PDB file of C-alpha atoms in Angstrom:
ATOM      1  CA  UNK A   1      54.273 181.826 108.515  1.00  0.00           C
ATOM      2  CA  UNK A   2      56.063 178.657 109.266  1.00  0.00           C
ATOM      3  CA  UNK A   3      52.827 176.951 110.251  1.00  0.00           C
ATOM      4  CA  UNK A   4      51.299 177.687 106.857  1.00  0.00           C
ATOM      5  CA  UNK A   5      54.289 176.262 104.906  1.00  0.00           C
ATOM      6  CA  UNK A   6      54.186 172.836 103.399  1.00  0.00           C
ATOM      7  CA  UNK A   7      57.503 170.974 103.134  1.00  0.00           C
ATOM      8  CA  UNK A   8      58.082 168.218 100.565  1.00  0.00           C
ATOM      9  CA  UNK A   9      60.842 165.974 101.961  1.00  0.00           C
ATOM     10  CA  UNK A  10      60.886 163.785  98.831  1.00  0.00           C
ATOM     11  CA  UNK A  11      61.685 166.703  96.500  1.00  0.00           C
ATOM     12  CA  UNK A  12      64.104 169.517  96.411  1.00  0.00           C
ATOM     13  CA  UNK A  13      61.672 172.462  96.809  1.00  0.00           C
ATOM     14  CA  UNK A  14      58.833 173.598  99.110  1.00  0.00           C
ATOM     15  CA  UNK A  15      55.813 175.844  98.682  1.00  0.00           C
ATOM     16  CA  UNK A  16      54.317 178.124 101.299  1.00  0.00           C
ATOM     17  CA  UNK A  17      50.859 179.566 101.627  1.00  0.00           C
ATOM     18  CA  UNK A  18      51.567 182.326  99.140  1.00  0.00           C
ATOM     19  CA  UNK A  19      52.695 179.802  96.508  1.00  0.00           C
ATOM     20  CA  UNK A  20      56.314 180.967  96.424  1.00  0.00           C
ATOM     21  CA  UNK A  21      59.075 178.360  95.925  1.00  0.00           C
ATOM     22  CA  UNK A  22      61.796 177.971  98.603  1.00  0.00           C
ATOM     23  CA  UNK A  23      64.768 175.530  98.957  1.00  0.00           C
ATOM     24  CA  UNK A  24      63.857 172.191 100.485  1.00  0.00           C
ATOM     25  CA  UNK A  25      64.900 171.439 104.035  1.00  0.00           C
ATOM     26  CA  UNK A  26      66.957 168.209 104.264  1.00  0.00           C
ATOM     27  CA  UNK A  27      66.577 166.099 107.326  1.00  0.00           C
ATOM     28  CA  UNK A  28      69.542 166.424 109.708  1.00  0.00           C
ATOM     29  CA  UNK A  29      69.558 162.665 110.436  1.00  0.00           C
ATOM     30  CA  UNK A  30      69.769 161.774 106.707  1.00  0.00           C
ATOM     31  CA  UNK A  31      72.669 164.184 106.138  1.00  0.00           C
ATOM     32  CA  UNK A  32      74.569 162.778 109.104  1.00  0.00           C
ATOM     33  CA  UNK A  33      74.042 159.210 107.855  1.00  0.00           C
ATOM     34  CA  UNK A  34      75.425 160.066 104.397  1.00  0.00           C
ATOM     35  CA  UNK A  35      78.480 161.753 105.906  1.00  0.00           C
ATOM     36  CA  UNK A  36      79.224 158.746 108.111  1.00  0.00           C
ATOM     37  CA  UNK A  37      78.977 156.376 105.145  1.00  0.00           C
ATOM     38  CA  UNK A  38      81.348 158.474 103.065  1.00  0.00           C
ATOM     39  CA  UNK A  39      83.852 158.734 105.943  1.00  0.00           C
ATOM     40  CA  UNK A  40      83.742 154.955 106.451  1.00  0.00           C
ATOM     41  CA  UNK A  41      84.561 154.369 102.797  1.00  0.00           C
ATOM     42  CA  UNK A  42      87.602 156.644 103.072  1.00  0.00           C
ATOM     43  CA  UNK A  43      88.938 155.063 106.256  1.00  0.00           C
ATOM     44  CA  UNK A  44      88.242 151.349 105.625  1.00  0.00           C
ATOM     45  CA  UNK A  45      89.888 149.709 102.560  1.00  0.00           C
ATOM     46  CA  UNK A  46      87.710 147.756 100.224  1.00  0.00           C
ATOM     47  CA  UNK A  47      87.626 144.017 100.941  1.00  0.00           C
ATOM     48  CA  UNK A  48      88.266 141.632  98.062  1.00  0.00           C
ATOM     49  CA  UNK A  49      86.621 138.273  97.594  1.00  0.00           C
ATOM     50  CA  UNK A  50      89.813 136.508  98.750  1.00  0.00           C
ATOM     51  CA  UNK A  51      92.232 137.776 101.392  1.00  0.00           C
ATOM     52  CA  UNK A  52      95.480 139.161  99.971  1.00  0.00           C
ATOM     53  CA  UNK A  53      98.594 137.643 101.475  1.00  0.00           C
ATOM     54  CA  UNK A  54     101.995 139.302 101.265  1.00  0.00           C
ATOM     55  CA  UNK A  55     104.156 137.777  98.510  1.00  0.00           C
ATOM     56  CA  UNK A  56     107.377 138.394 100.433  1.00  0.00           C
ATOM     57  CA  UNK A  57     109.676 136.575 102.822  1.00  0.00           C
ATOM     58  CA  UNK A  58     112.660 137.504 104.969  1.00  0.00           C
ATOM     59  CA  UNK A  59     115.840 135.632 104.024  1.00  0.00           C
ATOM     60  CA  UNK A  60     119.583 135.934 104.510  1.00  0.00           C
ATOM     61  CA  UNK A  61     121.119 136.972 101.163  1.00  0.00           C
ATOM     62  CA  UNK A  62     124.876 137.483 100.975  1.00  0.00           C
ATOM     63  CA  UNK A  63     125.140 137.690 104.743  1.00  0.00           C
ATOM     64  CA  UNK A  64     122.424 140.355 104.971  1.00  0.00           C
ATOM     65  CA  UNK A  65     118.808 140.072 106.042  1.00  0.00           C
ATOM     66  CA  UNK A  66     116.611 141.128 103.141  1.00  0.00           C
ATOM     67  CA  UNK A  67     112.962 140.941 102.175  1.00  0.00           C
ATOM     68  CA  UNK A  68     112.595 139.046  98.913  1.00  0.00           C
ATOM     69  CA  UNK A  69     109.659 138.074  96.760  1.00  0.00           C
ATOM     70  CA  UNK A  70     108.568 134.461  96.772  1.00  0.00           C
ATOM     71  CA  UNK A  71     106.344 132.465  94.469  1.00  0.00           C
ATOM     72  CA  UNK A  72     102.745 131.855  95.435  1.00  0.00           C
ATOM     73  CA  UNK A  73     100.687 128.763  94.850  1.00  0.00           C
ATOM     74  CA  UNK A  74      96.995 129.609  95.388  1.00  0.00           C
ATOM     75  CA  UNK A  75      96.119 126.063  94.419  1.00  0.00           C
ATOM     76  CA  UNK A  76      98.161 122.993  95.411  1.00  0.00           C
ATOM     77  CA  UNK A  77     100.385 121.742  92.574  1.00  0.00           C
ATOM     78  CA  UNK A  78     100.770 118.255  94.073  1.00  0.00           C
ATOM     79  CA  UNK A  79      97.608 116.168  94.290  1.00  0.00           C
ATOM     80  CA  UNK A  80      96.634 114.705  97.599  1.00  0.00           C
ATOM     81  CA  UNK A  81      97.517 111.054  98.011  1.00  0.00           C
ATOM     82  CA  UNK A  82      97.511 108.369 100.661  1.00  0.00           C
ATOM     83  CA  UNK A  83     100.938 107.068  99.540  1.00  0.00           C
ATOM     84  CA  UNK A  84     103.878 107.575 101.850  1.00  0.00           C
ATOM     85  CA  UNK A  85     107.299 108.807 100.763  1.00  0.00           C
ATOM     86  CA  UNK A  86     108.607 105.254 100.990  1.00  0.00           C
ATOM     87  CA  UNK A  87     105.843 104.048  98.647  1.00  0.00           C
ATOM     88  CA  UNK A  88     106.653 106.776  96.112  1.00  0.00           C
ATOM     89  CA  UNK A  89     110.391 106.016  96.187  1.00  0.00           C
ATOM     90  CA  UNK A  90     109.646 102.301  95.865  1.00  0.00           C
ATOM     91  CA  UNK A  91     107.651 102.952  92.705  1.00  0.00           C
ATOM     92  CA  UNK A  92     110.509 104.987  91.243  1.00  0.00           C
ATOM     93  CA  UNK A  93     113.244 102.488  92.071  1.00  0.00           C
ATOM     94  CA  UNK A  94     112.489  99.938  89.280  1.00  0.00           C
ATOM     95  CA  UNK A  95     114.550  97.084  90.785  1.00  0.00           C
ATOM     96  CA  UNK A  96     113.939  94.794  87.802  1.00  0.00           C
ATOM     97  CA  UNK A  97     115.503  97.311  85.429  1.00  0.00           C
ATOM     98  CA  UNK A  98     118.557  97.718  87.617  1.00  0.00           C
ATOM     99  CA  UNK A  99     118.894  93.956  88.004  1.00  0.00           C
ATOM    100  CA  UNK A 100     118.744  93.588  84.223  1.00  0.00           C
ATOM    101  CA  UNK A 101     121.386  96.307  83.789  1.00  0.00           C
ATOM    102  CA  UNK A 102     123.702  94.674  86.340  1.00  0.00           C
ATOM    103  CA  UNK A 103     123.306  91.357  84.553  1.00  0.00           C
ATOM    104  CA  UNK A 104     124.099  92.994  81.201  1.00  0.00           C
ATOM    105  CA  UNK A 105     127.251  94.586  82.650  1.00  0.00           C
ATOM    106  CA  UNK A 106     128.426  91.258  84.079  1.00  0.00           C
ATOM    107  CA  UNK A 107     127.854  89.572  80.731  1.00  0.00           C
ATOM    108  CA  UNK A 108     129.710  92.405  78.949  1.00  0.00           C
ATOM    109  CA  UNK A 109     132.689  91.877  81.273  1.00  0.00           C
ATOM    110  CA  UNK A 110     132.938  88.093  81.211  1.00  0.00           C
ATOM    111  CA  UNK A 111     131.770  86.863  77.785  1.00  0.00           C
ATOM    112  CA  UNK A 112     133.786  89.194  75.457  1.00  0.00           C
ATOM    113  CA  UNK A 113     136.987  88.680  77.462  1.00  0.00           C
ATOM    114  CA  UNK A 114     136.530  84.903  77.386  1.00  0.00           C
ATOM    115  CA  UNK A 115     135.770  84.954  73.656  1.00  0.00           C
ATOM    116  CA  UNK A 116     138.802  87.107  72.830  1.00  0.00           C
ATOM    117  CA  UNK A 117     141.121  85.010  74.962  1.00  0.00           C
ATOM    118  CA  UNK A 118     139.791  81.838  73.333  1.00  0.00           C
ATOM    119  CA  UNK A 119     140.544  83.258  69.898  1.00  0.00           C
ATOM    120  CA  UNK A 120     144.036  84.276  70.989  1.00  0.00           C
ATOM    121  CA  UNK A 121     144.870  80.793  72.302  1.00  0.00           C
ATOM    122  CA  UNK A 122     143.105  78.556  69.778  1.00  0.00           C
ATOM    123  CA  UNK A 123     143.129  80.726  66.626  1.00  0.00           C
ATOM    124  CA  UNK A 124     146.467  82.474  67.003  1.00  0.00           C
ATOM    125  CA  UNK A 125     147.462  82.215  63.370  1.00  0.00           C
ATOM    126  CA  UNK A 126     144.144  83.620  62.183  1.00  0.00           C
ATOM    127  CA  UNK A 127     144.418  86.567  64.599  1.00  0.00           C
ATOM    128  CA  UNK A 128     147.992  87.318  63.516  1.00  0.00           C
ATOM    129  CA  UNK A 129     147.004  87.077  59.860  1.00  0.00           C
ATOM    130  CA  UNK A 130     144.127  89.501  60.399  1.00  0.00           C
ATOM    131  CA  UNK A 131     146.115  92.047  62.412  1.00  0.00           C
ATOM    132  CA  UNK A 132     149.626  91.488  61.123  1.00  0.00           C
ATOM    133  CA  UNK A 133     149.495  94.427  58.721  1.00  0.00           C
ATOM    134  CA  UNK A 134     148.190  96.938  61.279  1.00  0.00           C
ATOM    135  CA  UNK A 135     150.616  99.443  62.813  1.00  0.00           C
ATOM    136  CA  UNK A 136     151.056  99.057  66.598  1.00  0.00           C
ATOM    137  CA  UNK A 137     149.969 102.678  67.029  1.00  0.00           C
ATOM    138  CA  UNK A 138     146.648 101.847  65.412  1.00  0.00           C
ATOM    139  CA  UNK A 139     146.173  98.882  67.772  1.00  0.00           C
ATOM    140  CA  UNK A 140     146.971 101.119  70.757  1.00  0.00           C
ATOM    141  CA  UNK A 141     144.459 103.674  69.477  1.00  0.00           C
ATOM    142  CA  UNK A 142     141.764 100.968  69.301  1.00  0.00           C
ATOM    143  CA  UNK A 143     142.324 100.000  72.944  1.00  0.00           C
ATOM    144  CA  UNK A 144     142.342 103.667  74.014  1.00  0.00           C
ATOM    145  CA  UNK A 145     139.103 104.465  72.145  1.00  0.00           C
ATOM    146  CA  UNK A 146     137.320 101.445  73.685  1.00  0.00           C
ATOM    147  CA  UNK A 147     138.069 102.655  77.214  1.00  0.00           C
ATOM    148  CA  UNK A 148     137.135 106.263  76.445  1.00  0.00           C
ATOM    149  CA  UNK A 149     133.775 105.233  74.968  1.00  0.00           C
ATOM    150  CA  UNK A 150     133.091 103.084  78.020  1.00  0.00           C
ATOM    151  CA  UNK A 151     133.749 105.936  80.446  1.00  0.00           C
ATOM    152  CA  UNK A 152     131.814 108.526  78.427  1.00  0.00           C
ATOM    153  CA  UNK A 153     128.787 106.226  78.291  1.00  0.00           C
ATOM    154  CA  UNK A 154     128.910 105.683  82.050  1.00  0.00           C
ATOM    155  CA  UNK A 155     129.437 109.381  82.840  1.00  0.00           C
ATOM    156  CA  UNK A 156     126.620 110.515  80.575  1.00  0.00           C
ATOM    157  CA  UNK A 157     124.288 107.866  82.015  1.00  0.00           C
ATOM    158  CA  UNK A 158     124.939 109.357  85.468  1.00  0.00           C
ATOM    159  CA  UNK A 159     124.648 113.015  84.387  1.00  0.00           C
ATOM    160  CA  UNK A 160     121.571 112.511  82.189  1.00  0.00           C
ATOM    161  CA  UNK A 161     119.870 110.165  84.643  1.00  0.00           C
ATOM    162  CA  UNK A 162     117.956 108.023  83.899  1.00  0.00           C
ATOM    163  CA  UNK A 163     119.342 107.570  80.382  1.00  0.00           C
ATOM    164  CA  UNK A 164     119.108 104.072  78.956  1.00  0.00           C
ATOM    165  CA  UNK A 165     120.696 104.976  75.590  1.00  0.00           C
ATOM    166  CA  UNK A 166     123.877 106.039  77.376  1.00  0.00           C
ATOM    167  CA  UNK A 167     123.774 102.902  79.513  1.00  0.00           C
ATOM    168  CA  UNK A 168     123.666 100.905  76.281  1.00  0.00           C
ATOM    169  CA  UNK A 169     126.685 102.876  75.004  1.00  0.00           C
ATOM    170  CA  UNK A 170     128.464 102.068  78.268  1.00  0.00           C
ATOM    171  CA  UNK A 171     127.684  98.342  77.985  1.00  0.00           C
ATOM    172  CA  UNK A 172     128.740  98.249  74.318  1.00  0.00           C
ATOM    173  CA  UNK A 173     132.002 100.086  75.030  1.00  0.00           C
ATOM    174  CA  UNK A 174     132.705  97.808  77.983  1.00  0.00           C
ATOM    175  CA  UNK A 175     132.122  94.721  75.851  1.00  0.00           C
ATOM    176  CA  UNK A 176     134.454  96.048  73.136  1.00  0.00           C
ATOM    177  CA  UNK A 177     137.168  96.898  75.640  1.00  0.00           C
ATOM    178  CA  UNK A 178     136.926  93.459  77.250  1.00  0.00           C
ATOM    179  CA  UNK A 179     137.140  91.749  73.870  1.00  0.00           C
ATOM    180  CA  UNK A 180     140.326  93.659  72.996  1.00  0.00           C
ATOM    181  CA  UNK A 181     141.714  92.892  76.468  1.00  0.00           C
ATOM    182  CA  UNK A 182     140.995  89.176  76.038  1.00  0.00           C
ATOM    183  CA  UNK A 183     142.483  89.138  72.549  1.00  0.00           C
ATOM    184  CA  UNK A 184     145.670  90.810  73.833  1.00  0.00           C
ATOM    185  CA  UNK A 185     145.885  88.624  76.987  1.00  0.00           C
ATOM    186  CA  UNK A 186     145.691  91.623  79.332  1.00  0.00           C
ATOM    187  CA  UNK A 187     146.893  90.937  82.891  1.00  0.00           C
ATOM    188  CA  UNK A 188     149.467  92.273  85.346  1.00  0.00           C
ATOM    189  CA  UNK A 189     152.363  90.580  83.469  1.00  0.00           C
ATOM    190  CA  UNK A 190     150.879  90.706  80.009  1.00  0.00           C
ATOM    191  CA  UNK A 191     154.225  90.890  78.169  1.00  0.00           C
ATOM    192  CA  UNK A 192     155.035  87.308  79.208  1.00  0.00           C
ATOM    193  CA  UNK A 193     151.611  85.993  78.149  1.00  0.00           C
ATOM    194  CA  UNK A 194     151.643  87.806  74.835  1.00  0.00           C
ATOM    195  CA  UNK A 195     155.143  86.502  74.025  1.00  0.00           C
ATOM    196  CA  UNK A 196     154.114  82.917  74.811  1.00  0.00           C
ATOM    197  CA  UNK A 197     150.975  83.146  72.644  1.00  0.00           C
ATOM    198  CA  UNK A 198     152.017  85.476  69.810  1.00  0.00           C
ATOM    199  CA  UNK A 199     155.779  85.094  69.732  1.00  0.00           C
ATOM    200  CA  UNK A 200     157.388  87.656  67.412  1.00  0.00           C
ATOM    201  CA  UNK A 201     154.004  89.353  66.843  1.00  0.00           C
ATOM    202  CA  UNK A 202     153.552  90.086  70.551  1.00  0.00           C
ATOM    203  CA  UNK A 203     154.132  93.804  69.919  1.00  0.00           C
ATOM    204  CA  UNK A 204     150.603  94.100  68.521  1.00  0.00           C
ATOM    205  CA  UNK A 205     148.993  92.668  71.651  1.00  0.00           C
ATOM    206  CA  UNK A 206     151.314  94.742  73.831  1.00  0.00           C
ATOM    207  CA  UNK A 207     150.256  97.900  71.978  1.00  0.00           C
ATOM    208  CA  UNK A 208     146.576  97.152  72.642  1.00  0.00           C
ATOM    209  CA  UNK A 209     147.294  96.586  76.341  1.00  0.00           C
ATOM    210  CA  UNK A 210     149.284  99.823  76.587  1.00  0.00           C
ATOM    211  CA  UNK A 211     146.430 101.747  74.957  1.00  0.00           C
ATOM    212  CA  UNK A 212     143.925 100.297  77.446  1.00  0.00           C
ATOM    213  CA  UNK A 213     146.141 100.944  80.468  1.00  0.00           C
ATOM    214  CA  UNK A 214     146.945 104.491  79.329  1.00  0.00           C
ATOM    215  CA  UNK A 215     143.248 105.360  79.011  1.00  0.00           C
ATOM    216  CA  UNK A 216     142.589 103.838  82.458  1.00  0.00           C
ATOM    217  CA  UNK A 217     145.457 105.890  83.910  1.00  0.00           C
ATOM    218  CA  UNK A 218     143.948 109.001  82.335  1.00  0.00           C
ATOM    219  CA  UNK A 219     140.636 108.283  84.081  1.00  0.00           C
ATOM    220  CA  UNK A 220     142.455 107.918  87.422  1.00  0.00           C
ATOM    221  CA  UNK A 221     144.331 111.205  86.973  1.00  0.00           C
ATOM    222  CA  UNK A 222     141.136 112.971  85.952  1.00  0.00           C
ATOM    223  CA  UNK A 223     139.256 111.624  88.991  1.00  0.00           C
ATOM    224  CA  UNK A 224     141.972 112.850  91.377  1.00  0.00           C
ATOM    225  CA  UNK A 225     142.069 116.324  89.801  1.00  0.00           C
ATOM    226  CA  UNK A 226     138.289 116.692  89.651  1.00  0.00           C
ATOM    227  CA  UNK A 227     137.774 115.627  93.265  1.00  0.00           C
ATOM    228  CA  UNK A 228     140.555 118.011  94.288  1.00  0.00           C
ATOM    229  CA  UNK A 229     138.782 120.863  92.502  1.00  0.00           C
ATOM    230  CA  UNK A 230     135.528 120.043  94.283  1.00  0.00           C
ATOM    231  CA  UNK A 231     137.293 120.166  97.653  1.00  0.00           C
ATOM    232  CA  UNK A 232     139.457 123.250  97.091  1.00  0.00           C
ATOM    233  CA  UNK A 233     137.194 125.574  95.078  1.00  0.00           C
ATOM    234  CA  UNK A 234     134.414 127.329  96.999  1.00  0.00           C
ATOM    235  CA  UNK A 235     130.932 127.673  95.552  1.00  0.00           C
ATOM    236  CA  UNK A 236     131.192 131.473  95.615  1.00  0.00           C
ATOM    237  CA  UNK A 237     134.509 131.496  93.752  1.00  0.00           C
ATOM    238  CA  UNK A 238     134.618 132.403  90.041  1.00  0.00           C
ATOM    239  CA  UNK A 239     136.701 129.237  89.534  1.00  0.00           C
ATOM    240  CA  UNK A 240     133.644 127.185  90.461  1.00  0.00           C
ATOM    241  CA  UNK A 241     132.921 127.034  86.725  1.00  0.00           C
ATOM    242  CA  UNK A 242     135.626 124.348  86.518  1.00  0.00           C
ATOM    243  CA  UNK A 243     133.376 121.972  88.464  1.00  0.00           C
ATOM    244  CA  UNK A 244     130.539 122.189  85.928  1.00  0.00           C
ATOM    245  CA  UNK A 245     129.745 119.074  83.922  1.00  0.00           C
ATOM    246  CA  UNK A 246     130.812 120.556  80.575  1.00  0.00           C
ATOM    247  CA  UNK A 247     134.081 121.832  82.042  1.00  0.00           C
ATOM    248  CA  UNK A 248     134.811 118.465  83.638  1.00  0.00           C
ATOM    249  CA  UNK A 249     134.294 116.704  80.299  1.00  0.00           C
ATOM    250  CA  UNK A 250     136.699 119.100  78.603  1.00  0.00           C
ATOM    251  CA  UNK A 251     139.240 118.414  81.351  1.00  0.00           C
ATOM    252  CA  UNK A 252     138.769 114.670  80.896  1.00  0.00           C
ATOM    253  CA  UNK A 253     139.350 114.758  77.145  1.00  0.00           C
ATOM    254  CA  UNK A 254     142.414 116.984  77.576  1.00  0.00           C
ATOM    255  CA  UNK A 255     143.952 114.480  80.002  1.00  0.00           C
ATOM    256  CA  UNK A 256     143.066 111.503  77.803  1.00  0.00           C
ATOM    257  CA  UNK A 257     144.526 113.226  74.746  1.00  0.00           C
ATOM    258  CA  UNK A 258     147.785 113.809  76.610  1.00  0.00           C
ATOM    259  CA  UNK A 259     147.977 110.148  77.623  1.00  0.00           C
ATOM    260  CA  UNK A 260     147.348 109.072  74.021  1.00  0.00           C
ATOM    261  CA  UNK A 261     150.123 111.352  72.752  1.00  0.00           C
ATOM    262  CA  UNK A 262     152.506 109.898  75.319  1.00  0.00           C
ATOM    263  CA  UNK A 263     151.640 106.375  74.169  1.00  0.00           C
ATOM    264  CA  UNK A 264     151.916 107.115  70.457  1.00  0.00           C
ATOM    265  CA  UNK A 265     155.041 109.275  70.512  1.00  0.00           C
ATOM    266  CA  UNK A 266     156.654 108.593  73.892  1.00  0.00           C
ATOM    267  CA  UNK A 267     158.409 105.360  72.961  1.00  0.00           C
ATOM    268  CA  UNK A 268     156.234 103.085  75.117  1.00  0.00           C
ATOM    269  CA  UNK A 269     155.242 100.912  72.182  1.00  0.00           C
ATOM    270  CA  UNK A 270     158.847  99.922  71.551  1.00  0.00           C
ATOM    271  CA  UNK A 271     159.814  99.597  75.213  1.00  0.00           C
ATOM    272  CA  UNK A 272     157.518  96.655  75.995  1.00  0.00           C
TER     273      UNK A 272
END
């Protein structure tokens, strides 16, 4: 019976000699091959076009070893170059700009002071006539403001680096402060110089000098306090907010305001 049967391996049925239809016989080797392929797909993960790398790293966080996620850069963000680090830093240094700025600062220190002192010595009557009606407190305020503007320009130029507009503010404030200092004959014993030059009107020049010196003293006090905060306060402390730039500026203006109040209402303007 089996010899008379005809098996169609390409179909799903077979016919025997009597013409009856029977289920097709599948080859044992083909069935085994399909089973192995299916098992391989279940065991072996699918491979992607590019290998997947773990986006994690082991770091010490808060004194504990933890696994944290890190950023990935599949393509380099910095182009390849033959320049060395020294070459790159040399290109960023801009020595001509810094030389020009140093020259401008030197000019702002020397020329306005010389010009103001020249006016005080040679045009004394004109200076007294121009400032004779001004209250000494107003003159002291002018000297104080000149120093404050100078420091703010310098501080902002450092914080917002590089910032040429703030450097210009610093140079302009420095020039104004030096002009007032030259006009009021500022030195270590200024009260003798101002009396020799201005005579009975020396109180105006003395007021300007006191305003300048008070603002400078405020800067010194602020620097000591701020450096002390940087040394004493730890980075993990909640008080570390006091070392932020905005907090330091608030502290500076508070100290300068106190020094101005002492000058205006503390009797210093009448003591010298």
